[in-house]
Short mmCIF file of C-alpha atoms in Angstrom, two decimals:
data_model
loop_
_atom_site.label_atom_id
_atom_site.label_comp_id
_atom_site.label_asym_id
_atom_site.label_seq_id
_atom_site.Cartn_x
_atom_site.Cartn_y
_atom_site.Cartn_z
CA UNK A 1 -2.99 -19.20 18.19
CA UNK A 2 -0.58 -18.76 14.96
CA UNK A 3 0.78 -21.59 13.66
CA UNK A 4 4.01 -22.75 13.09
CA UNK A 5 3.71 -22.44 9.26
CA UNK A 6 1.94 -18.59 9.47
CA UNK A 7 5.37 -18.07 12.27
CA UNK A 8 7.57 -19.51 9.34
CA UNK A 9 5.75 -17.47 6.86
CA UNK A 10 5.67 -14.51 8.55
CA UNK A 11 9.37 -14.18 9.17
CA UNK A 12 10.45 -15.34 5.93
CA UNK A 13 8.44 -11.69 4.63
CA UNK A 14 10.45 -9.90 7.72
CA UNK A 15 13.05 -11.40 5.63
CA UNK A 16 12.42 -10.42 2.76
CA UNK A 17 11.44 -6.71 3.51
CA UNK A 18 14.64 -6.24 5.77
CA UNK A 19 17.17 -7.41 2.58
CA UNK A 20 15.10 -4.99 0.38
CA UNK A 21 15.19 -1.84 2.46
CA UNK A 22 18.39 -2.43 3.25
CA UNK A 23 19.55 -2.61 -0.19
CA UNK A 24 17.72 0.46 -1.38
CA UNK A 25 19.42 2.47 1.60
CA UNK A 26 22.74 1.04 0.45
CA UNK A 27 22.30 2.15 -3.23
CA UNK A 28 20.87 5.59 -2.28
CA UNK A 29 24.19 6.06 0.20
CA UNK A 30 22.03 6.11 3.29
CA UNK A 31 24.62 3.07 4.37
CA UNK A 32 27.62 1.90 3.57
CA UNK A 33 28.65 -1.81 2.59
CA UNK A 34 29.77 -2.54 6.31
CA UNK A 35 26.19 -1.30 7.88
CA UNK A 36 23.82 -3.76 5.71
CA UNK A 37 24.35 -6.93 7.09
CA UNK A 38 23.45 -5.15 10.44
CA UNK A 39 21.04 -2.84 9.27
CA UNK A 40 18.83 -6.41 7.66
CA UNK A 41 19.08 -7.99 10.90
CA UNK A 42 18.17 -4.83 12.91
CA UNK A 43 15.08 -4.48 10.34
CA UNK A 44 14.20 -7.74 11.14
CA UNK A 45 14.08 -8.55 14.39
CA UNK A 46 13.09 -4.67 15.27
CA UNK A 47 9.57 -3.37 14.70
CA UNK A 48 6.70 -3.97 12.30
CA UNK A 49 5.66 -4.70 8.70
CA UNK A 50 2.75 -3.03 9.39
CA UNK A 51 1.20 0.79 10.64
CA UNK A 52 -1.81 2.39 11.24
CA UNK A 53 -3.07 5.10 8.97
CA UNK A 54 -6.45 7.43 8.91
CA UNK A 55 -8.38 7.92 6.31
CA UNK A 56 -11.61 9.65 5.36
CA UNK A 57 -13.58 10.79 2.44
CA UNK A 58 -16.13 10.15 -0.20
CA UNK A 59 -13.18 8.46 -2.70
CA UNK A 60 -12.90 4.69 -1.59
CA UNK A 61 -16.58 4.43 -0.65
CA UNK A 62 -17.52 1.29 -0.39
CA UNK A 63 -14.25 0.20 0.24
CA UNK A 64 -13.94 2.84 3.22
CA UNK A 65 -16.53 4.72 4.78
CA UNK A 66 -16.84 8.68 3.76
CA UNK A 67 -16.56 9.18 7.45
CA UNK A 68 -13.59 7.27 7.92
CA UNK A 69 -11.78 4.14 8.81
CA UNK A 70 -8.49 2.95 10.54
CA UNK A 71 -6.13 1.16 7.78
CA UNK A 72 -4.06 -1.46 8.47
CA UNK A 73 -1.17 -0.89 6.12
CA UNK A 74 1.84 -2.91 5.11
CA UNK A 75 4.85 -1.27 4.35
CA UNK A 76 6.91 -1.69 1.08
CA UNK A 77 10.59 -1.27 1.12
CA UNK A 78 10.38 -0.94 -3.18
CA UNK A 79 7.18 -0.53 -5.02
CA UNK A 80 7.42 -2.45 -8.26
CA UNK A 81 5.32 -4.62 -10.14
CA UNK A 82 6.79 -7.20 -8.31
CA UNK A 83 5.48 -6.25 -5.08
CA UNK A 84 2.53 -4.23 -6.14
CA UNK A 85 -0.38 -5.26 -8.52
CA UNK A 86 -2.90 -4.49 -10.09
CA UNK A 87 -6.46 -4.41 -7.85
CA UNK A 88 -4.73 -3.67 -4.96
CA UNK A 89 -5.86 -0.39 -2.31
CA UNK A 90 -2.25 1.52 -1.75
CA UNK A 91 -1.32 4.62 0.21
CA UNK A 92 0.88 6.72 -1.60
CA UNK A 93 2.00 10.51 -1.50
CA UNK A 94 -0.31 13.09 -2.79
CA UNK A 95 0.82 14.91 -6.06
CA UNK A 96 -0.48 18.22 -4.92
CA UNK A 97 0.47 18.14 -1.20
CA UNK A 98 4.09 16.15 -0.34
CA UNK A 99 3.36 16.25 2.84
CA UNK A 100 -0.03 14.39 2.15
CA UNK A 101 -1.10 10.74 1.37
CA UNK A 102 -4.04 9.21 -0.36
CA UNK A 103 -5.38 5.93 -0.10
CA UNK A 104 -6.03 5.12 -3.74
CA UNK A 105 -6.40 1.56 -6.09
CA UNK A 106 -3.74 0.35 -8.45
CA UNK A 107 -5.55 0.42 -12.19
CA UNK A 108 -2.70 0.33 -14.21
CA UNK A 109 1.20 -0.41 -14.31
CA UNK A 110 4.14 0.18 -16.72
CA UNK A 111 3.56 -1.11 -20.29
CA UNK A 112 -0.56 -0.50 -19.89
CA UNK A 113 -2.36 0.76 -22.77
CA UNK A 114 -4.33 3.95 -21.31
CA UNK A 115 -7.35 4.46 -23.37
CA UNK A 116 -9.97 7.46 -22.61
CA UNK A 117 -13.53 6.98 -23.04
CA UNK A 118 -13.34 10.79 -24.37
CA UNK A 119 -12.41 10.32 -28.15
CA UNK A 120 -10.68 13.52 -28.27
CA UNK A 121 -7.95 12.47 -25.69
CA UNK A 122 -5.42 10.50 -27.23
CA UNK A 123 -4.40 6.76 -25.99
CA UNK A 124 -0.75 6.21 -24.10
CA UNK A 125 1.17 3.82 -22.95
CA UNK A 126 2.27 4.01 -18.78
CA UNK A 127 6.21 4.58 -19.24
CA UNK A 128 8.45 2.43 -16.83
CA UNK A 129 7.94 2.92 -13.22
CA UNK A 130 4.74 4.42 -13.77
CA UNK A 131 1.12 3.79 -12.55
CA UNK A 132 -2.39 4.94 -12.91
CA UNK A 133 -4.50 5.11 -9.45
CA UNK A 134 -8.61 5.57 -9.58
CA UNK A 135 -10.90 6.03 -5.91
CA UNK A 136 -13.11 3.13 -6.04
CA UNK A 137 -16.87 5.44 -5.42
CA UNK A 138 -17.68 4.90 -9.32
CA UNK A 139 -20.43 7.46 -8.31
CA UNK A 140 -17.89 10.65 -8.33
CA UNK A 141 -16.79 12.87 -11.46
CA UNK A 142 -13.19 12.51 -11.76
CA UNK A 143 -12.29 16.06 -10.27
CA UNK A 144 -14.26 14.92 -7.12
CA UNK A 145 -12.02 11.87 -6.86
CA UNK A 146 -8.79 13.42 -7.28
CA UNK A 147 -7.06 10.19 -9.09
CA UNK A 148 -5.36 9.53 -11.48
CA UNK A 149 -7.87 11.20 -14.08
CA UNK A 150 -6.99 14.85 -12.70
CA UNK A 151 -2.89 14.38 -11.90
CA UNK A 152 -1.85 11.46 -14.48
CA UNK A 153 0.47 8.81 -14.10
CA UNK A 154 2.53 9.08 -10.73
CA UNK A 155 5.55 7.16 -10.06
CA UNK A 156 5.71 3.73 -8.89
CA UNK A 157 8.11 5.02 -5.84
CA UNK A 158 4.96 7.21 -4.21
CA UNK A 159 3.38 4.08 -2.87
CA UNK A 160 4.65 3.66 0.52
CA UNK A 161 2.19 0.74 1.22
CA UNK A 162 -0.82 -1.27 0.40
CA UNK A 163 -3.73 -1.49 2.70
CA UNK A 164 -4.63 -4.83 4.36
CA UNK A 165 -7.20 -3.76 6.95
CA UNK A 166 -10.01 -1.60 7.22
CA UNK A 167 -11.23 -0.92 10.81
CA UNK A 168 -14.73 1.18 10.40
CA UNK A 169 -16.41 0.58 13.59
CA UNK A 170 -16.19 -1.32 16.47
CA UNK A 171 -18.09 -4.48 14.86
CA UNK A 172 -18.10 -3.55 11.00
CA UNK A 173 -14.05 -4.38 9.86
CA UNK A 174 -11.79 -6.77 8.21
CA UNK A 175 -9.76 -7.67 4.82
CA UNK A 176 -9.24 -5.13 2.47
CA UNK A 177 -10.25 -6.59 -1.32
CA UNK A 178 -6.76 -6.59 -2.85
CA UNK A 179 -5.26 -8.69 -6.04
CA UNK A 180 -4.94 -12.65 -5.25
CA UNK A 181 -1.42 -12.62 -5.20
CA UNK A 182 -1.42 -9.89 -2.65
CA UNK A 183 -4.12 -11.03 -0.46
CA UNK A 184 -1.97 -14.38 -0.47
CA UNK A 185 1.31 -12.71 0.56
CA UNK A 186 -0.05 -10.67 2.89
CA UNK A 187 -2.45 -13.52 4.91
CA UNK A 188 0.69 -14.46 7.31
CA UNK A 189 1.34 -10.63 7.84
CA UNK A 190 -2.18 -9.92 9.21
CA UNK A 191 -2.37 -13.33 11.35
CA UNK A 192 0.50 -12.05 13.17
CA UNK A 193 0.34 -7.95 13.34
CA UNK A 194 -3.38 -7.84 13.35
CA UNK A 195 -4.76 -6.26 16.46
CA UNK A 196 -8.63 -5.24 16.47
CA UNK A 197 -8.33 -3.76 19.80
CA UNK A 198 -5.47 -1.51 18.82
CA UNK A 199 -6.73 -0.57 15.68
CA UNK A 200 -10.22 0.60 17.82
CA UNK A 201 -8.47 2.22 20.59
CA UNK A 202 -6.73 4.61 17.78
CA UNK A 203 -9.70 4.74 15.79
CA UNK A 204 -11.00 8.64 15.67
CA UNK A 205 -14.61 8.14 14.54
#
């Protein structure tokens, strides 16, 4: 049973998200100043902040099983430092494949000092709306992981959302490790959306 307080909580991020989507559809001309105030209240008393996504490979090991898991995933109407830190698991488009996504963590943000551990590569500063992603398997070379180490900085506005769920069996899931803050923010989200027995009915293993 979810509390009052998660209930409160919960739709207070509906909130939230709805105002923010609808105001980056406004400034990209997707709406016009008439359609937002119905466009927030559509977004939030219509659908999820949450999805299901796939994902399988050696990369996130532990984090997610090379041979797969269900994500839980909240969306993000604007990825910023605001929303997004640093620690936390994000899905974002692939650099090579547009029509791809990889689940990847969040090392580094705007204003970060990137330093190699190769002394011939030169240090650099993350320019503004930029991040650096790594796979969590420390075991792989960098051109196994595909991260951030092979394609660079990628913008902040390729993370579509951060993962809060991992489904990898039947009786092996739950919380993904993300930052604090975002493991705070997103507690009232997965009291509410969180369903096991959905995520394991879609689950392809």
């Amino acid at each position: 049973m979810v509390s009052l307080s998660t209930w409160c909580r919960y739709i207070a991020h509906k909130f939230e998200y709805s105002v923010s989507l609808s105001w980056k559809n406004y400034k990209r001309g997707q709406i016009t100043d008439t359609e937002v105030g119905d466009a927030i209240w559509k977004n939030l008393f219509q659908g999820r902040l949450t999805y299901l996504h796939w994902n399988k490979g050696q990369e996130m090991v532990p984090t997610i099983r090379e041979q797969g898991g269900t994500l839980l995933v909240r969306k993000l109407p604007v990825a910023d430092p605001v929303y997004v830190k640093v620690g936390d698991v994000v899905v974002l488009k692939d650099p090579a494949k547009s029509d791809n996504y990889l689940v990847r963590r969040l090392a580094a943000v705007e204003g970060y000092e990137m330093v190699s551990t190769d002394e011939k590569d030169e240090s650099f500063v993350l320019e503004k709306d930029e991040c650096w992603v790594l796979a969590d398997n420390e075991n792989l070379k960098a051109k196994e992981a595909n991260d951030s180490r092979i394609f660079g900085p990628v913008p902040m506005s390729d993370i579509v959302g951060r993962v809060i769920y991992c489904l990898q069996t039947a009786v092996d899931h739950g919380p993904v490790q993300n930052s604090d803050y975002s493991m705070r923010k997103d507690a009232a989200v997965l009291e509410v959306e969180l369903d096991v027995d959905e995520m394991a009915r879609n689950h392809k293993a």
